PDB file of C-alpha atoms in Angstrom:
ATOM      1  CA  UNK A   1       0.000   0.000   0.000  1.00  0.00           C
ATOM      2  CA  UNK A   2       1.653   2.802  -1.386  1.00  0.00           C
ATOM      3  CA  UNK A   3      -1.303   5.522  -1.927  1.00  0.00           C
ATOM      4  CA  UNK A   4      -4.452   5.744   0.227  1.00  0.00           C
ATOM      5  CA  UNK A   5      -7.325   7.548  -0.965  1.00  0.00           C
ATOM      6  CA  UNK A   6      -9.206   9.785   1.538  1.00  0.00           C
ATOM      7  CA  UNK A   7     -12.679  10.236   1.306  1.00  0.00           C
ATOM      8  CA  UNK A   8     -13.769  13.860   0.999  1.00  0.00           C
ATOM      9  CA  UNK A   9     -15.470  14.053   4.305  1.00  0.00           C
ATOM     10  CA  UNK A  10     -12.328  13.538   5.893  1.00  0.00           C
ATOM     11  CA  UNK A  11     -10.567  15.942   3.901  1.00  0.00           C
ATOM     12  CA  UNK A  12     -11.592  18.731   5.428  1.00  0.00           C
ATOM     13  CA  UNK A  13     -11.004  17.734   9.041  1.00  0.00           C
ATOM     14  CA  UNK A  14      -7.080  16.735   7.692  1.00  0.00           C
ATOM     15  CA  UNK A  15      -6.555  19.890   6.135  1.00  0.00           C
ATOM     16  CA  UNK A  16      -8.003  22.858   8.308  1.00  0.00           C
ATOM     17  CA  UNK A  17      -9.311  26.028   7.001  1.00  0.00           C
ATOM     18  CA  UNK A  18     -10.034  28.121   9.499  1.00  0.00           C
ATOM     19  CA  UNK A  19      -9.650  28.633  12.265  1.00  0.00           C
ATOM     20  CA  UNK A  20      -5.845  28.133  12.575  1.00  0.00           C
ATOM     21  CA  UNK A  21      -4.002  25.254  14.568  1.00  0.00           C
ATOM     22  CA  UNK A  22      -1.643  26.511  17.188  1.00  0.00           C
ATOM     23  CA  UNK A  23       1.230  24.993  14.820  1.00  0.00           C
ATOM     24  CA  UNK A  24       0.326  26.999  11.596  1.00  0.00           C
ATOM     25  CA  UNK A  25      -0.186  30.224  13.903  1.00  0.00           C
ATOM     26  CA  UNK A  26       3.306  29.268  15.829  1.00  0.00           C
ATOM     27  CA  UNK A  27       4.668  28.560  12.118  1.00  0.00           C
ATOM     28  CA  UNK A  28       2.866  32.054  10.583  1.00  0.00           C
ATOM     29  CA  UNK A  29       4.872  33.908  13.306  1.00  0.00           C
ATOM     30  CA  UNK A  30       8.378  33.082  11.914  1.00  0.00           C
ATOM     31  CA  UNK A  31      10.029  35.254   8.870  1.00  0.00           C
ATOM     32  CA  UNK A  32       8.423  34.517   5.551  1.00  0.00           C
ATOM     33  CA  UNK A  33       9.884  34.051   2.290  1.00  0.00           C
ATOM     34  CA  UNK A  34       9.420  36.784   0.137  1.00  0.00           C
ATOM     35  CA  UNK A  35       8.832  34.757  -2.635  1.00  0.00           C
ATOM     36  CA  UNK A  36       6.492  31.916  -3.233  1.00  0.00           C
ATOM     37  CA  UNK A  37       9.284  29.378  -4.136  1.00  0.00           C
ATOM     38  CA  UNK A  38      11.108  30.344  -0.895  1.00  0.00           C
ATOM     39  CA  UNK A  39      13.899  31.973  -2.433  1.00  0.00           C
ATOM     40  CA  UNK A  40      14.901  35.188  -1.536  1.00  0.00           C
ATOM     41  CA  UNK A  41      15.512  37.513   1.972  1.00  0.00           C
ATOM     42  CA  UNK A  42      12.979  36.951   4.397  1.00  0.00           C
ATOM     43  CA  UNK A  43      10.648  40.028   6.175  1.00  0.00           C
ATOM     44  CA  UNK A  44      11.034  40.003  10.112  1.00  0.00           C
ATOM     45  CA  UNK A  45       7.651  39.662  11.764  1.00  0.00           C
ATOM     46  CA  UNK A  46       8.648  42.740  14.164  1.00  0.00           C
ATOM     47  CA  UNK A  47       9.592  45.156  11.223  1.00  0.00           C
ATOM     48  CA  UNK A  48       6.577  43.994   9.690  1.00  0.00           C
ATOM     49  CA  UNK A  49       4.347  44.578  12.502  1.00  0.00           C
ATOM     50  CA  UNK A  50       5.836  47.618  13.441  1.00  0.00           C
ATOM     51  CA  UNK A  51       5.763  49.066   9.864  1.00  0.00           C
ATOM     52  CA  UNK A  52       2.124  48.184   9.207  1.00  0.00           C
ATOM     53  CA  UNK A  53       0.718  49.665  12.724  1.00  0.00           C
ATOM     54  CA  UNK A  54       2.517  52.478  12.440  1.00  0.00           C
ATOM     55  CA  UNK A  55       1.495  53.574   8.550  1.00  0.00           C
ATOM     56  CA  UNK A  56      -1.995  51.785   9.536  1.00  0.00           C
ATOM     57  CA  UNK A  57      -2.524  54.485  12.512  1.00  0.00           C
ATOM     58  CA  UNK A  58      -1.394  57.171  10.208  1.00  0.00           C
ATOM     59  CA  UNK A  59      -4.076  56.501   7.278  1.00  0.00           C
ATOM     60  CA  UNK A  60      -7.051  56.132   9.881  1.00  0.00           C
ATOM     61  CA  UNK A  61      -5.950  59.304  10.860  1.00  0.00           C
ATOM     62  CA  UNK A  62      -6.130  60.951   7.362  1.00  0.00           C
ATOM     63  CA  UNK A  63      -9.293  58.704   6.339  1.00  0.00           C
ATOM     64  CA  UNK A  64     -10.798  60.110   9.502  1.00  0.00           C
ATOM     65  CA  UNK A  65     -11.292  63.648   7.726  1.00  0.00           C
ATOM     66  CA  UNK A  66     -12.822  62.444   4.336  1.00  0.00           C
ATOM     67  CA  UNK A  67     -14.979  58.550   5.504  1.00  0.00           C
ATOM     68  CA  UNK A  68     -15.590  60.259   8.991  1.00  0.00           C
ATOM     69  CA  UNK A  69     -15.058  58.484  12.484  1.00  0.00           C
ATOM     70  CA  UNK A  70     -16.598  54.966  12.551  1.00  0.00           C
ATOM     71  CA  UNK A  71     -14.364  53.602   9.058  1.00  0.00           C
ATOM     72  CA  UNK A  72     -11.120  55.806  10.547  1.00  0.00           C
ATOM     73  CA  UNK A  73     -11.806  53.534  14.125  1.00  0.00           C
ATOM     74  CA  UNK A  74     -12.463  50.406  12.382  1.00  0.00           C
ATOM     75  CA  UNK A  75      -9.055  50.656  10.549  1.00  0.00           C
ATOM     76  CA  UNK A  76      -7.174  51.976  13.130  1.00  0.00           C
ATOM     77  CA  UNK A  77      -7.796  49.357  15.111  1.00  0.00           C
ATOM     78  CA  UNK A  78      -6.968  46.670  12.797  1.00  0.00           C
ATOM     79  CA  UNK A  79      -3.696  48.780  12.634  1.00  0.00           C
ATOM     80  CA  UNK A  80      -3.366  48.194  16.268  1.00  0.00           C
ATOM     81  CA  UNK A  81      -3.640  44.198  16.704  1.00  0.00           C
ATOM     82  CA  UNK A  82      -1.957  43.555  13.286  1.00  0.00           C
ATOM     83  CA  UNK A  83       0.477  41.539  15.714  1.00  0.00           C
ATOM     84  CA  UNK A  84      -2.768  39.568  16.522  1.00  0.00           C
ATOM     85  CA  UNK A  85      -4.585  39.092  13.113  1.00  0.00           C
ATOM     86  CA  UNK A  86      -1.531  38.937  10.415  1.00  0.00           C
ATOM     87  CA  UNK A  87      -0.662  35.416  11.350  1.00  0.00           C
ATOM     88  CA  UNK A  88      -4.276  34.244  11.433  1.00  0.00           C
ATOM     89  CA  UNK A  89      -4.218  36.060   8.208  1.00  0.00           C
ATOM     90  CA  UNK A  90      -1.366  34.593   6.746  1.00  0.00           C
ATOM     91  CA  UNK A  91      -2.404  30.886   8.023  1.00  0.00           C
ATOM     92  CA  UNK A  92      -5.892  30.990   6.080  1.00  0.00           C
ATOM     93  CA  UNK A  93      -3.843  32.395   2.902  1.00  0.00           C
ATOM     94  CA  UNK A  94      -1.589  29.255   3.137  1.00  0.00           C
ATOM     95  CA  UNK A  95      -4.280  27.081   3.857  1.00  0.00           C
ATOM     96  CA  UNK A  96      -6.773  28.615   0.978  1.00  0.00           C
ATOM     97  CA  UNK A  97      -3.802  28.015  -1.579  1.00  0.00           C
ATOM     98  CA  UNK A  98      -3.760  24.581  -0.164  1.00  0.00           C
ATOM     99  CA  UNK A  99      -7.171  23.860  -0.202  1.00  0.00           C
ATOM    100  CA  UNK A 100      -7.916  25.274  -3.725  1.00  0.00           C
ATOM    101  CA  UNK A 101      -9.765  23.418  -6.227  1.00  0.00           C
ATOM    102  CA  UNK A 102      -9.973  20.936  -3.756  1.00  0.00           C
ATOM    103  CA  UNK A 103     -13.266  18.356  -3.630  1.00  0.00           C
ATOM    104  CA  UNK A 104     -13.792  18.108   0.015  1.00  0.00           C
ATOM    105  CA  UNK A 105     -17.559  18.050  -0.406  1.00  0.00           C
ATOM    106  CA  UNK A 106     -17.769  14.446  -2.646  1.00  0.00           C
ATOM    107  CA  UNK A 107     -20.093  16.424  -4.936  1.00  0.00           C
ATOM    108  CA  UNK A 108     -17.511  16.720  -7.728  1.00  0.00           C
ATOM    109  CA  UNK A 109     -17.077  19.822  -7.901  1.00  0.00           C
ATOM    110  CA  UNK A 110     -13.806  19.838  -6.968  1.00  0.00           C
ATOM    111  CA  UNK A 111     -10.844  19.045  -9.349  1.00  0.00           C
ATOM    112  CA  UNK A 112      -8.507  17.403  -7.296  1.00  0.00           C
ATOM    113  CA  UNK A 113      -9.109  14.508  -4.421  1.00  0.00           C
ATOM    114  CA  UNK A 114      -6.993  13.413  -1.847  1.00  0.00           C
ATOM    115  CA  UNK A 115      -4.280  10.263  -0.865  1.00  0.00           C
ATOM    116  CA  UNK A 116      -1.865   9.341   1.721  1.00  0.00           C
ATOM    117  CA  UNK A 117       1.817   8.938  -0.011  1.00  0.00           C
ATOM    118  CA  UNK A 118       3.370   6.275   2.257  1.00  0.00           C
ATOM    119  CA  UNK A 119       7.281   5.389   0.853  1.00  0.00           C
ATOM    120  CA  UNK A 120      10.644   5.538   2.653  1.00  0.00           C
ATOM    121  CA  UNK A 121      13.499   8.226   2.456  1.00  0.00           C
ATOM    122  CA  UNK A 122      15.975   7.706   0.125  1.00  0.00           C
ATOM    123  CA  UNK A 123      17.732  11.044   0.179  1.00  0.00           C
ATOM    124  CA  UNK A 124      18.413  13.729   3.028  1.00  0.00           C
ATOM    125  CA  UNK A 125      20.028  17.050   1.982  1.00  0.00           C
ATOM    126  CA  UNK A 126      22.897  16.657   3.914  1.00  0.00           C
ATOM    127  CA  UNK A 127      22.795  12.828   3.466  1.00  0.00           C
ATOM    128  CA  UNK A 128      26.833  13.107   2.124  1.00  0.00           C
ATOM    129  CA  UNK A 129      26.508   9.320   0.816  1.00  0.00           C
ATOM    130  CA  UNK A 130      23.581   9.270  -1.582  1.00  0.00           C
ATOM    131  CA  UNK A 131      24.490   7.407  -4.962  1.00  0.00           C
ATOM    132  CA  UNK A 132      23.511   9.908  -7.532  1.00  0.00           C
ATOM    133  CA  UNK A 133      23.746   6.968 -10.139  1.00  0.00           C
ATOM    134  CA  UNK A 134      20.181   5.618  -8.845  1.00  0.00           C
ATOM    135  CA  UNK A 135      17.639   4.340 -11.809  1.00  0.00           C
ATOM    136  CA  UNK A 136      15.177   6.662 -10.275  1.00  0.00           C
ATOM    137  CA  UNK A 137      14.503   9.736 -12.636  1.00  0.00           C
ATOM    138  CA  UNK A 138      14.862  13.129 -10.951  1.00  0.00           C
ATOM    139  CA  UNK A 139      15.080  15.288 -13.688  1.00  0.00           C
ATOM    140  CA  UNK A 140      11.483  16.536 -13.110  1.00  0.00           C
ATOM    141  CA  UNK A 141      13.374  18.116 -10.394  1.00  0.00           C
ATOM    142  CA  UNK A 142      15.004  21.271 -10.676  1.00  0.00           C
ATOM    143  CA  UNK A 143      18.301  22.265  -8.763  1.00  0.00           C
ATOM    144  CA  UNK A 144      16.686  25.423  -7.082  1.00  0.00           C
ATOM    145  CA  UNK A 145      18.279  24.392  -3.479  1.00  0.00           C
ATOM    146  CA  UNK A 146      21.807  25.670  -4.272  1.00  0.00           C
ATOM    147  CA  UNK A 147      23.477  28.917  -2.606  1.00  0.00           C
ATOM    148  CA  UNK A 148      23.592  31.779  -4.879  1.00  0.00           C
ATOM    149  CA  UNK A 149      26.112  34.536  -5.231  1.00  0.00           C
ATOM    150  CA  UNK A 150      24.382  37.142  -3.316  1.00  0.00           C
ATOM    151  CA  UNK A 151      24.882  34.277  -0.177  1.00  0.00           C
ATOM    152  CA  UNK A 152      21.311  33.997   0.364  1.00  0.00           C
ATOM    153  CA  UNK A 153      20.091  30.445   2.651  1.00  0.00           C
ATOM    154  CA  UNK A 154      20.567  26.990   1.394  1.00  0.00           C
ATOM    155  CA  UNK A 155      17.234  25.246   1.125  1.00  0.00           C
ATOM    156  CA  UNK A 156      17.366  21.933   2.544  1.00  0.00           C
ATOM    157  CA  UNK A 157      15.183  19.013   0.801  1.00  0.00           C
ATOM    158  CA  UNK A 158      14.162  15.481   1.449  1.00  0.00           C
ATOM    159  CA  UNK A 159      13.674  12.630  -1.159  1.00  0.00           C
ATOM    160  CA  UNK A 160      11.075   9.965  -0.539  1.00  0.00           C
ATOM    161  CA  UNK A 161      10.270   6.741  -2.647  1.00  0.00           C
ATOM    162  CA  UNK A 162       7.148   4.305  -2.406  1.00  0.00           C
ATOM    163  CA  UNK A 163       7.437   0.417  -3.248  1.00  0.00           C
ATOM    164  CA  UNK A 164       5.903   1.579  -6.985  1.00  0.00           C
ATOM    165  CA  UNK A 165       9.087   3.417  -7.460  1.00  0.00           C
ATOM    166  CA  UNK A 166       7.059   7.037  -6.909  1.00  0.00           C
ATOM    167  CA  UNK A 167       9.843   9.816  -5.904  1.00  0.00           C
ATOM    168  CA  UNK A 168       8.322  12.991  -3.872  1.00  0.00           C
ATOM    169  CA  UNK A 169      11.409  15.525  -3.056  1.00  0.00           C
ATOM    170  CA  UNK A 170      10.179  18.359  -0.674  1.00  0.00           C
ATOM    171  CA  UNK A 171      12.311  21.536  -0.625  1.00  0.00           C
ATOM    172  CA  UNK A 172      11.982  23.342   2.591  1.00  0.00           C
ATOM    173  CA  UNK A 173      14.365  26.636   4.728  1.00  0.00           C
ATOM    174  CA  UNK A 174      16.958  25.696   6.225  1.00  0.00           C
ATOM    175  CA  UNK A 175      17.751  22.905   9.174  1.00  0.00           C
ATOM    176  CA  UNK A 176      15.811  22.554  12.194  1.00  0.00           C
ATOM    177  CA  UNK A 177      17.581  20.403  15.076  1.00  0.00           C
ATOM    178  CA  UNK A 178      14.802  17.956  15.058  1.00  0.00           C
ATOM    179  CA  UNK A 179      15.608  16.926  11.644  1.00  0.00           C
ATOM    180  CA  UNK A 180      18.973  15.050  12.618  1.00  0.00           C
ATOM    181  CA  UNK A 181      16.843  12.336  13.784  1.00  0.00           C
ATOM    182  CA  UNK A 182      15.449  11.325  10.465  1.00  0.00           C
ATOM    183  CA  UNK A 183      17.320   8.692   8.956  1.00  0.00           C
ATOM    184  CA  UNK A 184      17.675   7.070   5.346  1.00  0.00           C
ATOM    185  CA  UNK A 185      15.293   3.830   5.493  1.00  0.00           C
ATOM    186  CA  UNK A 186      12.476   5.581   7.668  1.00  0.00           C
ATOM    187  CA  UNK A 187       8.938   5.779   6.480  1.00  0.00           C
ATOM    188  CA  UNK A 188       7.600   8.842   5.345  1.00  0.00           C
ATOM    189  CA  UNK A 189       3.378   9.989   5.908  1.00  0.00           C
ATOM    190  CA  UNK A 190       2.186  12.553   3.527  1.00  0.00           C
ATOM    191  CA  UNK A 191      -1.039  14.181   1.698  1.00  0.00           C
ATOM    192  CA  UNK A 192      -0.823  14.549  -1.893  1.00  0.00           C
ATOM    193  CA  UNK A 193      -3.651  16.136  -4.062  1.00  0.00           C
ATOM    194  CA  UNK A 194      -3.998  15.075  -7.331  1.00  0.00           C
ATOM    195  CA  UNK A 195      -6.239  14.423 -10.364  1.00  0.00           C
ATOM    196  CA  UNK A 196      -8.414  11.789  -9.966  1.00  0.00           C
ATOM    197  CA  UNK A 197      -9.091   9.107 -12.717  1.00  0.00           C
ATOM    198  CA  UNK A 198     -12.513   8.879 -14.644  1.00  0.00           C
ATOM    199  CA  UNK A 199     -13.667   5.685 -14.180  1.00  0.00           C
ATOM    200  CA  UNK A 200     -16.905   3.999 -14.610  1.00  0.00           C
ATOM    201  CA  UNK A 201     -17.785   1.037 -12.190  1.00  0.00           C
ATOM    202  CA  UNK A 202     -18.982  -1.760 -13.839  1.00  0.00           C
ATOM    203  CA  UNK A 203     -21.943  -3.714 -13.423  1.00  0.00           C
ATOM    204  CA  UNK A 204     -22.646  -5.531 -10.454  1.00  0.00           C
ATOM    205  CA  UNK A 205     -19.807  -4.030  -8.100  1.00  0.00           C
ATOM    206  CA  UNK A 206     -19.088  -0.860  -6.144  1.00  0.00           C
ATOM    207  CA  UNK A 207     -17.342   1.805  -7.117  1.00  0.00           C
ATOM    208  CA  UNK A 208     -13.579   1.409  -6.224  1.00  0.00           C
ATOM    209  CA  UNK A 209     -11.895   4.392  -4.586  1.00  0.00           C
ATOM    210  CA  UNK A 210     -10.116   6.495  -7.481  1.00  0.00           C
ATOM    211  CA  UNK A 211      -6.428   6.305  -8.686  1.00  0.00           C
ATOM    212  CA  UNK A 212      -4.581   9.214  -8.863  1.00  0.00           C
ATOM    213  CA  UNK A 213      -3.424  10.142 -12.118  1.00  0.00           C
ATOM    214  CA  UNK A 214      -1.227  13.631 -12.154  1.00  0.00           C
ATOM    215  CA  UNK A 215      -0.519  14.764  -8.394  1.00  0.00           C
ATOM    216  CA  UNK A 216      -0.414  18.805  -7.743  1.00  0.00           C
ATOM    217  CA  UNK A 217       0.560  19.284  -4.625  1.00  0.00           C
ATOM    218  CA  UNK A 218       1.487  18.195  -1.178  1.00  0.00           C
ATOM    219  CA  UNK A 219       1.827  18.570   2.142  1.00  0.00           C
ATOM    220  CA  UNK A 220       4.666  18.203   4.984  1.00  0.00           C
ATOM    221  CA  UNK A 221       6.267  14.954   5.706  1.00  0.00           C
ATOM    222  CA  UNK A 222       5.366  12.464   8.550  1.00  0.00           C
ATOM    223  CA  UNK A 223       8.156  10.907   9.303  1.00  0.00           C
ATOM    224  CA  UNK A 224       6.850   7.887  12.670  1.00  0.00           C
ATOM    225  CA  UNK A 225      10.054   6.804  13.367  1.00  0.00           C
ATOM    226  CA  UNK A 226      11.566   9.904  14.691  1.00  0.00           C
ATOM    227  CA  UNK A 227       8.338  11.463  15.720  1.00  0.00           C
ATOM    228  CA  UNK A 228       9.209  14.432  13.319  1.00  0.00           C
ATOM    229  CA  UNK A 229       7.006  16.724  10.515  1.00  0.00           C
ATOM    230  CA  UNK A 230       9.681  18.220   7.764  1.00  0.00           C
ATOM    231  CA  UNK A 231       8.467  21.008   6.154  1.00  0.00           C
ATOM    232  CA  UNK A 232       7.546  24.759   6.329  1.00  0.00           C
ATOM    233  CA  UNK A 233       4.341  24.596   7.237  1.00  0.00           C
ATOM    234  CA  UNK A 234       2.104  22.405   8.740  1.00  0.00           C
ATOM    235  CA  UNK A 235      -0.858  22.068   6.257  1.00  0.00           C
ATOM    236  CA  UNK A 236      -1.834  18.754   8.184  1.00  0.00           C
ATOM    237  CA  UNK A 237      -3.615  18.326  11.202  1.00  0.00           C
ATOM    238  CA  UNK A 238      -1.528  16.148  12.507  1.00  0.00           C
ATOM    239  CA  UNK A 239      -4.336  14.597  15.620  1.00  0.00           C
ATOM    240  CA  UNK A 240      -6.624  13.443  12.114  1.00  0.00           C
ATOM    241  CA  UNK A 241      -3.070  12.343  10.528  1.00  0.00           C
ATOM    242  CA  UNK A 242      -2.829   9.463  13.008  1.00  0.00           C
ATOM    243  CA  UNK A 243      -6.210   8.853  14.289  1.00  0.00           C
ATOM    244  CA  UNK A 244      -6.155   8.013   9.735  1.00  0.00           C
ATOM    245  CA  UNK A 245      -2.753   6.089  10.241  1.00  0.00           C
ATOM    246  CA  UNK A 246      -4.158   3.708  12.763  1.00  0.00           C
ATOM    247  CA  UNK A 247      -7.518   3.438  11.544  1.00  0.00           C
ATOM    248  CA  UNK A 248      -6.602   2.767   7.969  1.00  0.00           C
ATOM    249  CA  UNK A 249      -3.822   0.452   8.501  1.00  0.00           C
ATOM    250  CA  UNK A 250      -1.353   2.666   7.358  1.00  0.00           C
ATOM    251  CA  UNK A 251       0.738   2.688  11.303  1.00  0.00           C
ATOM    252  CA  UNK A 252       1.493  -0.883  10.988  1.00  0.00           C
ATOM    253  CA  UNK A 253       2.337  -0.754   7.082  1.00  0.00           C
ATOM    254  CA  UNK A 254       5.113   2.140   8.538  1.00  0.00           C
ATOM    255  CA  UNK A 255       6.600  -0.619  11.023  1.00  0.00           C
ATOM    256  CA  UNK A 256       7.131  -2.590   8.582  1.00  0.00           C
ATOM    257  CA  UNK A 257       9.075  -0.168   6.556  1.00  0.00           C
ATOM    258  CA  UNK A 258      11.067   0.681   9.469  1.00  0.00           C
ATOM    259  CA  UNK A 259      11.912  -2.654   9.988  1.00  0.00           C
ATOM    260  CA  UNK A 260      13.168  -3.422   6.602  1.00  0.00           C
ATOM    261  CA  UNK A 261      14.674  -0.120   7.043  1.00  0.00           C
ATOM    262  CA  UNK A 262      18.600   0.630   6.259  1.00  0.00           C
ATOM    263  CA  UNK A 263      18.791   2.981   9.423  1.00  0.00           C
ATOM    264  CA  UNK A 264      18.630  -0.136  11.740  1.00  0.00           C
TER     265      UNK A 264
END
């Protein structure tokens, strides 16, 4: 079992909207990239707080003389708690982009449906003995992790493989300390949204869950041996992750990984 399809009921609890988990607000609090690849100089929360509550204040002030008092208050005061609503903002951004197109209703409406990715790592950033003569194809992947000459952060990434040779590489800022316990053989948890095959169920039987048949996006990585999620953001939430791990079978298909694992 390589790929898991979700139904679209449980979409929605898996990948929150609104309001916020205290790890995406936690996450939204940290500098963000200022572009949407990642590259680039990254805006301090402060300066950005700072800068927006202080020209925020200003305008009310000025908007106060032409849209009167009650629109000047309103937007002053959003001025005043940015510190409190641009994370929440910036969370629901993230998780709208995530989200989009997105058939969490079963109605098909949406484009794209849902799957657990469960494979293994083959490949850690600073993994200094990977064989880069593998059969596996990485060409879809560009080389966008390397330093450039203006010195800006080395992206770190991540290379996972399923047992139907399916590669996943996730690029993501820099090292966290937590990472140095994820090891080349663990299994990797993750939510990829893709395009769903047409099918149509033939007589006499149910209709089999859909196959994937171009992926989109995904999420963060599980990895259950070292208790750790690599990524940027924490799309997932991760109390629905398990509760689908050990409902579905999917926690004792991970064991078995591990155990045939080439960290042990």
């Amino acid at each position: 079992m390589s790929l898991l399809h979700i139904p679209p009921p449980l979409l929605s609890p898996l990948l929150p909207l609104t309001p916020p988990s205290g790890a995406q607000y936690s996450r939204s609090l940290l500098p963000q990239p200022s572009s949407p690849t990642g590259s680039g100089s990254s805006t301090s929360p402060i300066f950005e707080t700072v800068s927006v509550t202080f020209l925020g204040l200003w305008t009310s002030y000025f908007v106060s003389f032409v849209l009167g008092a009650p629109v000047a208050i309103g937007l002053g005061t959003c001025a005043a708690f940015y510190g409190l609503i641009g994370p929440n903002l910036k969370a629901l951004s993230k998780n709208w982009e995530m989200r989009q197109d997105l058939d969490v209703k079963g109605d098909g409406n949406g484009m794209l449906g849902g799957w657990l990715f469960v494979g293994r790592v083959v490949y850690l950033d600073e993994d200094e003995d990977e064989n880069e003569n593998e059969e596996d194809d990485y060409d879809d992947y560009a080389d966008d992790d390397a330093e450039d000459d203006e010195g800006d952060e080395r992206r770190t990434r991540i290379r996972v493989k399923d047992e139907s040779g399916r590669v996943l590489q996730l690029h993501f800022e820099g090292w966290r300390p937590e990472y140095v316990r994820v090891k080349r053989g663990m299994s990797v948890v993750c939510l990829v949204l893709g395009v769903p095959k047409r099918t149509v169920p033939k007589k006499g039987r149910g209709r089999a869950p859909p196959s994937m048949e171009r992926m989109v996006r995904n999420s963060e990585f599980f990895v259950p041996a070292a208790d750790v999620y690599v990524g940027d953001y924490p799309f997932l939430n991760h109390e629905v992750l398990r509760e689908i791990m050990e409902e579905s079978g999917i926690e004792e298909e991970c064991l078995r990984l591990d155990e045939e694992g080439e960290f042990l």
